[in-house]
Amino acid sequence: MDAITLLRDDHTMLRELTQQFADTAEKAVETRKKLLKRIEMELKAHTTIEEELFYPALLDASDDIKDARMVAEGIEEHRAADKKVIPDLHKADESSIAYSGEAKVLKDYIFHHLKEEEEEMFPRVRELIGRKELQELGEKMLARKKELLGELA
Ligand SMILES: [Fe+2]
Ligand SMILES: [Fe+2]
């Protein structure tokens, strides 16, 4: 499977999950808990394959500092979601209005990150890395993703 197709499919799923999550009402406490757990797992697997395999492939293929900055920004956005936005949700009461606000923040944050990758990074990777190499990279990423989801489940 092509690496970019794999990541785009993940993005579609992450958009659906975070949108569903942001749309939940204060009384849907169990749904909120379940969705957050699923989002965390999928996000962890997705950002890990990007950081372990996809971003390094871009860095290897490029000697342009703009690409290095784009990768640094991506990593920082992953870290902010993992260390700030998601921990804030864990601290909040699921039945509160504050939680509703934070769920919307998570959704907006994720949408922003996915859009940047799709509009700026993926076209750049297509320019720099050939189809065959992207296929091979995608196979590796898919195998690693399955392994991670097995560990996280
Ligand atoms: Fe990402
Ligand atoms: Fe991504």
Tab-separated table of N, CA and C and ligand atoms in Angstrom:
chain	number	residue	atom	x	y	z
A	1	MET	N	0.838	-1.216	0.000
A	1	MET	CA	0.000	0.000	0.000
A	1	MET	C	0.870	1.262	0.000
A	2	ASP	N	0.438	2.243	-0.768
A	2	ASP	CA	1.143	3.515	-0.842
A	2	ASP	C	1.079	4.243	0.517
A	3	ALA	N	2.231	4.744	0.966
A	3	ALA	CA	2.328	5.360	2.300
A	3	ALA	C	1.329	6.515	2.470
A	4	ILE	N	1.191	7.323	1.428
A	4	ILE	CA	0.302	8.490	1.543
A	4	ILE	C	-1.166	8.062	1.572
A	5	THR	N	-1.500	7.033	0.803
A	5	THR	CA	-2.875	6.514	0.838
A	5	THR	C	-3.206	5.989	2.233
A	6	LEU	N	-2.248	5.270	2.820
A	6	LEU	CA	-2.447	4.756	4.185
A	6	LEU	C	-2.703	5.909	5.168
A	7	LEU	N	-1.885	6.938	5.099
A	7	LEU	CA	-2.046	8.060	6.034
A	7	LEU	C	-3.347	8.825	5.772
A	8	ARG	N	-3.703	8.970	4.511
A	8	ARG	CA	-4.971	9.663	4.188
A	8	ARG	C	-6.179	8.885	4.715
A	9	ASP	N	-6.135	7.576	4.593
A	9	ASP	CA	-7.231	6.751	5.130
A	9	ASP	C	-7.329	6.935	6.646
A	10	ASP	N	-6.176	6.947	7.301
A	10	ASP	CA	-6.157	7.214	8.747
A	10	ASP	C	-6.763	8.585	9.051
A	11	HIS	N	-6.401	9.565	8.254
A	11	HIS	CA	-6.908	10.925	8.485
A	11	HIS	C	-8.441	10.966	8.390
A	12	THR	N	-8.983	10.267	7.402
A	12	THR	CA	-10.445	10.221	7.242
A	12	THR	C	-11.083	9.655	8.510
A	13	MET	N	-10.495	8.567	9.012
A	13	MET	CA	-11.028	7.953	10.228
A	13	MET	C	-10.877	8.895	11.431
A	14	LEU	N	-9.730	9.553	11.539
A	14	LEU	CA	-9.503	10.465	12.677
A	14	LEU	C	-10.451	11.662	12.625
A	15	ARG	N	-10.757	12.128	11.414
A	15	ARG	CA	-11.725	13.224	11.291
A	15	ARG	C	-13.099	12.761	11.763
A	16	GLU	N	-13.501	11.559	11.329
A	16	GLU	CA	-14.819	11.045	11.729
A	16	GLU	C	-14.907	10.881	13.242
A	17	LEU	N	-13.874	10.287	13.824
A	17	LEU	CA	-13.899	10.033	15.272
A	17	LEU	C	-13.901	11.325	16.088
A	18	THR	N	-13.044	12.280	15.704
A	18	THR	CA	-12.974	13.511	16.508
A	18	THR	C	-14.217	14.385	16.287
A	19	GLN	N	-14.814	14.292	15.083
A	19	GLN	CA	-16.064	15.028	14.850
A	19	GLN	C	-17.197	14.438	15.710
A	20	GLN	N	-17.290	13.110	15.697
A	20	GLN	CA	-18.296	12.420	16.539
A	20	GLN	C	-18.122	12.802	18.002
A	21	PHE	N	-16.865	12.807	18.423
A	21	PHE	CA	-16.528	13.134	19.813
A	21	PHE	C	-16.955	14.567	20.145
A	22	ALA	N	-16.646	15.496	19.262
A	22	ALA	CA	-16.997	16.909	19.490
A	22	ALA	C	-18.509	17.112	19.482
A	23	ASP	N	-19.227	16.239	18.795
A	23	ASP	CA	-20.689	16.370	18.698
A	23	ASP	C	-21.433	15.753	19.885
A	24	THR	N	-20.742	15.073	20.787
A	24	THR	CA	-21.433	14.430	21.915
A	24	THR	C	-21.951	15.484	22.895
A	25	ALA	N	-23.052	15.152	23.569
A	25	ALA	CA	-23.629	16.057	24.572
A	25	ALA	C	-23.131	15.660	25.964
A	26	GLU	N	-23.357	16.545	26.929
A	26	GLU	CA	-22.868	16.351	28.303
A	26	GLU	C	-23.396	15.058	28.938
A	27	LYS	N	-24.577	14.632	28.541
A	27	LYS	CA	-25.131	13.428	29.167
A	27	LYS	C	-24.525	12.128	28.606
A	28	ALA	N	-23.822	12.227	27.492
A	28	ALA	CA	-23.275	11.026	26.838
A	28	ALA	C	-21.912	10.639	27.429
A	29	VAL	N	-21.876	10.473	28.737
A	29	VAL	CA	-20.612	10.229	29.431
A	29	VAL	C	-19.910	8.959	28.945
A	30	GLU	N	-20.653	7.867	28.819
A	30	GLU	CA	-20.030	6.597	28.409
A	30	GLU	C	-19.506	6.669	26.977
A	31	THR	N	-20.272	7.298	26.103
A	31	THR	CA	-19.834	7.468	24.709
A	31	THR	C	-18.571	8.315	24.662
A	32	ARG	N	-18.536	9.360	25.456
A	32	ARG	CA	-17.344	10.211	25.504
A	32	ARG	C	-16.122	9.407	25.939
A	33	LYS	N	-16.272	8.599	26.968
A	33	LYS	CA	-15.135	7.789	27.453
A	33	LYS	C	-14.645	6.821	26.387
A	34	LYS	N	-15.608	6.157	25.747
A	34	LYS	CA	-15.269	5.166	24.724
A	34	LYS	C	-14.583	5.816	23.529
A	35	LEU	N	-15.147	6.932	23.085
A	35	LEU	CA	-14.579	7.607	21.912
A	35	LEU	C	-13.181	8.147	22.207
A	36	LEU	N	-13.004	8.687	23.396
A	36	LEU	CA	-11.677	9.229	23.728
A	36	LEU	C	-10.627	8.123	23.730
A	37	LYS	N	-10.994	6.980	24.277
A	37	LYS	CA	-10.074	5.840	24.311
A	37	LYS	C	-9.668	5.422	22.894
A	38	ARG	N	-10.679	5.324	22.027
A	38	ARG	CA	-10.428	4.930	20.637
A	38	ARG	C	-9.566	5.980	19.926
A	39	ILE	N	-9.882	7.261	20.129
A	39	ILE	CA	-9.117	8.345	19.488
A	39	ILE	C	-7.657	8.296	19.949
A	40	GLU	N	-7.462	8.107	21.232
A	40	GLU	CA	-6.089	8.054	21.762
A	40	GLU	C	-5.293	6.929	21.116
A	41	MET	N	-5.929	5.765	20.998
A	41	MET	CA	-5.247	4.604	20.436
A	41	MET	C	-4.901	4.829	18.962
A	42	GLU	N	-5.883	5.301	18.212
A	42	GLU	CA	-5.664	5.518	16.774
A	42	GLU	C	-4.648	6.635	16.530
A	43	LEU	N	-4.720	7.663	17.360
A	43	LEU	CA	-3.797	8.782	17.227
A	43	LEU	C	-2.364	8.342	17.550
A	44	LYS	N	-2.245	7.536	18.581
A	44	LYS	CA	-0.910	7.052	18.989
A	44	LYS	C	-0.286	6.215	17.863
A	45	ALA	N	-1.068	5.291	17.311
A	45	ALA	CA	-0.550	4.434	16.232
A	45	ALA	C	-0.186	5.286	15.017
A	46	HIS	N	-1.067	6.224	14.666
A	46	HIS	CA	-0.848	7.055	13.479
A	46	HIS	C	0.386	7.956	13.635
A	47	THR	N	0.480	8.653	14.753
A	47	THR	CA	1.601	9.591	14.916
A	47	THR	C	2.921	8.811	15.070
A	48	THR	N	2.850	7.615	15.626
A	48	THR	CA	4.078	6.821	15.776
A	48	THR	C	4.612	6.369	14.412
A	49	ILE	N	3.742	5.896	13.536
A	49	ILE	CA	4.262	5.490	12.214
A	49	ILE	C	4.750	6.706	11.415
A	50	GLU	N	4.133	7.840	11.646
A	50	GLU	CA	4.653	9.043	10.978
A	50	GLU	C	6.048	9.385	11.508
A	51	GLU	N	6.185	9.380	12.813
A	51	GLU	CA	7.469	9.816	13.387
A	51	GLU	C	8.576	8.775	13.218
A	52	GLU	N	8.210	7.499	13.234
A	52	GLU	CA	9.248	6.461	13.088
A	52	GLU	C	9.638	6.228	11.630
A	53	LEU	N	8.678	6.365	10.712
A	53	LEU	CA	8.945	5.955	9.331
A	53	LEU	C	8.709	7.040	8.271
A	54	PHE	N	7.591	7.731	8.348
A	54	PHE	CA	7.236	8.663	7.259
A	54	PHE	C	8.050	9.957	7.307
A	55	TYR	N	8.094	10.598	8.450
A	55	TYR	CA	8.867	11.847	8.547
A	55	TYR	C	10.351	11.601	8.252
A	56	PRO	N	10.957	10.537	8.796
A	56	PRO	CA	12.374	10.289	8.458
A	56	PRO	C	12.595	10.070	6.957
A	57	ALA	N	11.625	9.444	6.275
A	57	ALA	CA	11.771	9.230	4.823
A	57	ALA	C	11.792	10.580	4.102
A	58	LEU	N	10.963	11.511	4.555
A	58	LEU	CA	10.973	12.860	3.959
A	58	LEU	C	12.308	13.555	4.246
A	59	LEU	N	12.755	13.459	5.477
A	59	LEU	CA	14.038	14.107	5.820
A	59	LEU	C	15.194	13.520	5.017
A	60	ASP	N	15.169	12.203	4.811
A	60	ASP	CA	16.232	11.548	4.026
A	60	ASP	C	16.223	12.008	2.576
A	61	ALA	N	15.024	12.265	2.059
A	61	ALA	CA	14.899	12.583	0.631
A	61	ALA	C	15.155	14.062	0.333
A	62	SER	N	15.210	14.890	1.375
A	62	SER	CA	15.288	16.336	1.158
A	62	SER	C	16.516	16.944	1.822
A	63	ASP	N	17.060	17.990	1.174
A	63	ASP	CA	18.094	18.756	1.884
A	63	ASP	C	17.647	20.209	2.045
A	64	ASP	N	16.329	20.402	1.934
A	64	ASP	CA	15.756	21.746	2.082
A	64	ASP	C	15.346	21.977	3.537
A	65	ILE	N	15.812	23.071	4.104
A	65	ILE	CA	15.527	23.352	5.516
A	65	ILE	C	14.022	23.547	5.765
A	66	LYS	N	13.284	23.969	4.737
A	66	LYS	CA	11.829	24.151	4.895
A	66	LYS	C	11.149	22.816	5.204
A	67	ASP	N	11.646	21.741	4.612
A	67	ASP	CA	11.076	20.419	4.904
A	67	ASP	C	11.397	20.004	6.335
A	68	ALA	N	12.608	20.310	6.767
A	68	ALA	CA	13.002	19.982	8.147
A	68	ALA	C	12.121	20.735	9.142
A	69	ARG	N	11.800	21.991	8.807
A	69	ARG	CA	10.932	22.784	9.694
A	69	ARG	C	9.510	22.227	9.710
A	70	MET	N	9.053	21.790	8.544
A	70	MET	CA	7.697	21.222	8.442
A	70	MET	C	7.593	19.963	9.308
A	71	VAL	N	8.626	19.143	9.270
A	71	VAL	CA	8.650	17.924	10.090
A	71	VAL	C	8.691	18.290	11.581
A	72	ALA	N	9.513	19.275	11.931
A	72	ALA	CA	9.610	19.699	13.338
A	72	ALA	C	8.253	20.194	13.840
A	73	GLU	N	7.542	20.920	12.994
A	73	GLU	CA	6.217	21.416	13.371
A	73	GLU	C	5.238	20.250	13.573
A	74	GLY	N	5.311	19.287	12.673
A	74	GLY	CA	4.441	18.100	12.796
A	74	GLY	C	4.666	17.378	14.108
A	75	ILE	N	5.925	17.159	14.450
A	75	ILE	CA	6.261	16.454	15.698
A	75	ILE	C	5.762	17.251	16.903
A	76	GLU	N	5.937	18.559	16.848
A	76	GLU	CA	5.497	19.412	17.954
A	76	GLU	C	3.972	19.375	18.113
A	77	GLU	N	3.271	19.329	17.002
A	77	GLU	CA	1.801	19.249	17.086
A	77	GLU	C	1.357	17.900	17.656
A	78	HIS	N	2.040	16.835	17.283
A	78	HIS	CA	1.727	15.521	17.882
A	78	HIS	C	1.921	15.591	19.394
A	79	ARG	N	3.039	16.187	19.791
A	79	ARG	CA	3.385	16.247	21.206
A	79	ARG	C	2.361	17.076	21.989
A	80	ALA	N	1.927	18.181	21.396
A	80	ALA	CA	0.955	19.045	22.084
A	80	ALA	C	-0.381	18.320	22.287
A	81	ALA	N	-0.795	17.541	21.299
A	81	ALA	CA	-2.040	16.773	21.452
A	81	ALA	C	-1.870	15.735	22.566
A	82	ASP	N	-0.745	15.057	22.537
A	82	ASP	CA	-0.486	13.956	23.466
A	82	ASP	C	-0.248	14.434	24.904
A	83	LYS	N	0.418	15.573	25.038
A	83	LYS	CA	0.822	16.029	26.386
A	83	LYS	C	-0.073	17.114	26.970
A	84	LYS	N	-0.880	17.752	26.128
A	84	LYS	CA	-1.693	18.853	26.633
A	84	LYS	C	-3.193	18.638	26.400
A	85	VAL	N	-3.598	18.511	25.139
A	85	VAL	CA	-5.032	18.488	24.839
A	85	VAL	C	-5.696	17.228	25.417
A	86	ILE	N	-5.093	16.075	25.194
A	86	ILE	CA	-5.688	14.828	25.705
A	86	ILE	C	-5.609	14.741	27.239
A	87	PRO	N	-4.475	15.064	27.869
A	87	PRO	CA	-4.459	15.078	29.339
A	87	PRO	C	-5.509	16.028	29.941
A	88	ASP	N	-5.753	17.178	29.301
A	88	ASP	CA	-6.793	18.098	29.796
A	88	ASP	C	-8.162	17.420	29.797
A	89	LEU	N	-8.426	16.641	28.755
A	89	LEU	CA	-9.707	15.926	28.685
A	89	LEU	C	-9.811	14.905	29.827
A	90	HIS	N	-8.712	14.249	30.124
A	90	HIS	CA	-8.733	13.258	31.216
A	90	HIS	C	-8.987	13.905	32.571
A	91	LYS	N	-8.561	15.148	32.704
A	91	LYS	CA	-8.741	15.844	33.986
A	91	LYS	C	-10.167	16.376	34.148
A	92	ALA	N	-10.858	16.601	33.030
A	92	ALA	CA	-12.190	17.226	33.098
A	92	ALA	C	-13.284	16.189	33.369
A	93	ASP	N	-14.380	16.666	33.916
A	93	ASP	CA	-15.559	15.832	34.161
A	93	ASP	C	-16.316	15.674	32.842
A	94	GLU	N	-16.552	14.422	32.461
A	94	GLU	CA	-17.173	14.154	31.139
A	94	GLU	C	-18.565	14.762	30.991
A	95	SER	N	-19.225	15.027	32.102
A	95	SER	CA	-20.584	15.564	31.996
A	95	SER	C	-20.600	17.102	32.024
A	96	SER	N	-19.423	17.710	31.988
A	96	SER	CA	-19.359	19.172	32.109
A	96	SER	C	-19.334	19.880	30.757
A	97	ILE	N	-19.708	21.154	30.812
A	97	ILE	CA	-19.640	22.029	29.631
A	97	ILE	C	-18.168	22.255	29.258
A	98	ALA	N	-17.297	22.311	30.264
A	98	ALA	CA	-15.862	22.494	29.994
A	98	ALA	C	-15.349	21.358	29.105
A	99	TYR	N	-15.789	20.141	29.396
A	99	TYR	CA	-15.385	18.984	28.593
A	99	TYR	C	-15.857	19.147	27.146
A	100	SER	N	-17.068	19.637	26.976
A	100	SER	CA	-17.591	19.869	25.612
A	100	SER	C	-16.676	20.823	24.859
A	101	GLY	N	-16.237	21.876	25.553
A	101	GLY	CA	-15.334	22.843	24.930
A	101	GLY	C	-14.011	22.203	24.558
A	102	GLU	N	-13.485	21.390	25.457
A	102	GLU	CA	-12.198	20.743	25.184
A	102	GLU	C	-12.300	19.723	24.050
A	103	ALA	N	-13.436	19.047	23.968
A	103	ALA	CA	-13.633	18.081	22.878
A	103	ALA	C	-13.616	18.807	21.528
A	104	LYS	N	-14.199	20.006	21.494
A	104	LYS	CA	-14.190	20.809	20.255
A	104	LYS	C	-12.759	21.265	19.932
A	105	VAL	N	-12.018	21.629	20.982
A	105	VAL	CA	-10.625	22.048	20.784
A	105	VAL	C	-9.810	20.894	20.186
A	106	LEU	N	-10.008	19.694	20.717
A	106	LEU	CA	-9.290	18.527	20.178
A	106	LEU	C	-9.634	18.344	18.699
A	107	LYS	N	-10.910	18.411	18.376
A	107	LYS	CA	-11.342	18.218	16.985
A	107	LYS	C	-10.714	19.280	16.074
A	108	ASP	N	-10.800	20.535	16.479
A	108	ASP	CA	-10.234	21.619	15.652
A	108	ASP	C	-8.726	21.451	15.486
A	109	TYR	N	-8.086	21.069	16.557
A	109	TYR	CA	-6.638	20.902	16.555
A	109	TYR	C	-6.218	19.792	15.597
A	110	ILE	N	-6.902	18.666	15.694
A	110	ILE	CA	-6.596	17.530	14.820
A	110	ILE	C	-6.884	17.890	13.357
A	111	PHE	N	-8.028	18.521	13.103
A	111	PHE	CA	-8.369	18.904	11.725
A	111	PHE	C	-7.277	19.810	11.131
A	112	HIS	N	-6.818	20.752	11.935
A	112	HIS	CA	-5.775	21.675	11.470
A	112	HIS	C	-4.495	20.903	11.088
A	113	HIS	N	-4.101	20.001	11.953
A	113	HIS	CA	-2.870	19.231	11.719
A	113	HIS	C	-2.993	18.361	10.456
A	114	LEU	N	-4.113	17.696	10.303
A	114	LEU	CA	-4.296	16.800	9.154
A	114	LEU	C	-4.305	17.604	7.845
A	115	LYS	N	-4.916	18.776	7.895
A	115	LYS	CA	-4.985	19.625	6.695
A	115	LYS	C	-3.577	20.069	6.278
A	116	GLU	N	-2.776	20.452	7.242
A	116	GLU	CA	-1.401	20.867	6.910
A	116	GLU	C	-0.610	19.723	6.291
A	117	GLU	N	-0.750	18.540	6.877
A	117	GLU	CA	-0.030	17.405	6.291
A	117	GLU	C	-0.504	17.146	4.867
A	118	GLU	N	-1.815	17.174	4.675
A	118	GLU	CA	-2.360	16.843	3.351
A	118	GLU	C	-2.040	17.905	2.308
A	119	GLU	N	-2.075	19.165	2.723
A	119	GLU	CA	-1.896	20.234	1.733
A	119	GLU	C	-0.443	20.633	1.518
A	120	GLU	N	0.383	20.469	2.554
A	120	GLU	CA	1.774	20.911	2.422
A	120	GLU	C	2.762	19.741	2.351
A	121	MET	N	2.606	18.797	3.272
A	121	MET	CA	3.621	17.752	3.356
A	121	MET	C	3.454	16.668	2.284
A	122	PHE	N	2.244	16.160	2.110
A	122	PHE	CA	2.075	15.032	1.178
A	122	PHE	C	2.457	15.398	-0.262
A	123	PRO	N	2.057	16.569	-0.771
A	123	PRO	CA	2.494	16.927	-2.129
A	123	PRO	C	4.026	16.998	-2.236
A	124	ARG	N	4.658	17.487	-1.192
A	124	ARG	CA	6.119	17.571	-1.165
A	124	ARG	C	6.740	16.162	-1.203
A	125	VAL	N	6.169	15.248	-0.446
A	125	VAL	CA	6.673	13.866	-0.439
A	125	VAL	C	6.491	13.222	-1.816
A	126	ARG	N	5.370	13.489	-2.465
A	126	ARG	CA	5.152	12.946	-3.822
A	126	ARG	C	6.197	13.480	-4.808
A	127	GLU	N	6.624	14.720	-4.612
A	127	GLU	CA	7.663	15.296	-5.468
A	127	GLU	C	9.006	14.614	-5.252
A	128	LEU	N	9.265	14.273	-4.002
A	128	LEU	CA	10.612	13.826	-3.626
A	128	LEU	C	10.806	12.307	-3.673
A	129	ILE	N	9.742	11.562	-3.436
A	129	ILE	CA	9.881	10.108	-3.312
A	129	ILE	C	9.053	9.406	-4.393
A	130	GLY	N	9.676	8.461	-5.058
A	130	GLY	CA	9.026	7.765	-6.177
A	130	GLY	C	7.950	6.792	-5.714
A	131	ARG	N	7.130	6.364	-6.672
A	131	ARG	CA	5.986	5.504	-6.359
A	131	ARG	C	6.381	4.185	-5.715
A	132	LYS	N	7.439	3.588	-6.271
A	132	LYS	CA	7.842	2.270	-5.770
A	132	LYS	C	8.300	2.365	-4.315
A	133	GLU	N	9.063	3.402	-4.058
A	133	GLU	CA	9.566	3.600	-2.701
A	133	GLU	C	8.424	3.907	-1.720
A	134	LEU	N	7.433	4.644	-2.208
A	134	LEU	CA	6.272	4.954	-1.350
A	134	LEU	C	5.430	3.709	-1.071
A	135	GLN	N	5.417	2.796	-2.024
A	135	GLN	CA	4.728	1.510	-1.811
A	135	GLN	C	5.431	0.721	-0.702
A	136	GLU	N	6.742	0.628	-0.824
A	136	GLU	CA	7.523	-0.137	0.164
A	136	GLU	C	7.416	0.483	1.549
A	137	LEU	N	7.492	1.800	1.574
A	137	LEU	CA	7.355	2.519	2.846
A	137	LEU	C	5.975	2.244	3.457
A	138	GLY	N	4.958	2.261	2.614
A	138	GLY	CA	3.593	2.010	3.068
A	138	GLY	C	3.432	0.622	3.668
A	139	GLU	N	4.085	-0.366	3.057
A	139	GLU	CA	4.022	-1.749	3.595
A	139	GLU	C	4.609	-1.788	4.998
A	140	LYS	N	5.751	-1.147	5.147
A	140	LYS	CA	6.409	-1.110	6.465
A	140	LYS	C	5.536	-0.411	7.491
A	141	MET	N	4.938	0.705	7.069
A	141	MET	CA	4.096	1.481	7.991
A	141	MET	C	2.863	0.693	8.406
A	142	LEU	N	2.278	-0.036	7.446
A	142	LEU	CA	1.085	-0.825	7.751
A	142	LEU	C	1.413	-1.933	8.749
A	143	ALA	N	2.549	-2.598	8.533
A	143	ALA	CA	2.963	-3.677	9.448
A	143	ALA	C	3.191	-3.110	10.854
A	144	ARG	N	3.863	-1.981	10.910
A	144	ARG	CA	4.151	-1.364	12.205
A	144	ARG	C	2.856	-0.897	12.884
A	145	LYS	N	1.933	-0.393	12.083
A	145	LYS	CA	0.658	0.074	12.651
A	145	LYS	C	-0.105	-1.090	13.288
A	146	LYS	N	-0.128	-2.224	12.604
A	146	LYS	CA	-0.828	-3.396	13.146
A	146	LYS	C	-0.211	-3.825	14.458
A	147	GLU	N	1.129	-3.820	14.478
A	147	GLU	CA	1.861	-4.192	15.690
A	147	GLU	C	1.483	-3.239	16.846
A	148	LEU	N	1.484	-1.955	16.566
A	148	LEU	CA	1.170	-0.950	17.598
A	148	LEU	C	-0.272	-1.094	18.106
A	149	LEU	N	-1.202	-1.293	17.179
A	149	LEU	CA	-2.602	-1.424	17.597
A	149	LEU	C	-2.773	-2.677	18.457
A	150	GLY	N	-2.009	-3.706	18.155
A	150	GLY	CA	-2.031	-4.928	18.975
A	150	GLY	C	-1.543	-4.644	20.388
A	151	GLU	N	-0.480	-3.854	20.482
A	151	GLU	CA	0.075	-3.507	21.798
A	151	GLU	C	-0.855	-2.581	22.580
A	152	LEU	N	-1.523	-1.673	21.863
A	152	LEU	CA	-2.335	-0.644	22.527
A	152	LEU	C	-3.723	-1.139	22.922
A	153	ALA	N	-4.171	-2.207	22.258
A	153	ALA	CA	-5.561	-2.695	22.476
A	153	ALA	C	-5.734	-3.262	23.890
B	1	FE	FE	0.715	13.914	11.947
B	2	FE	FE	-1.091	12.363	9.809
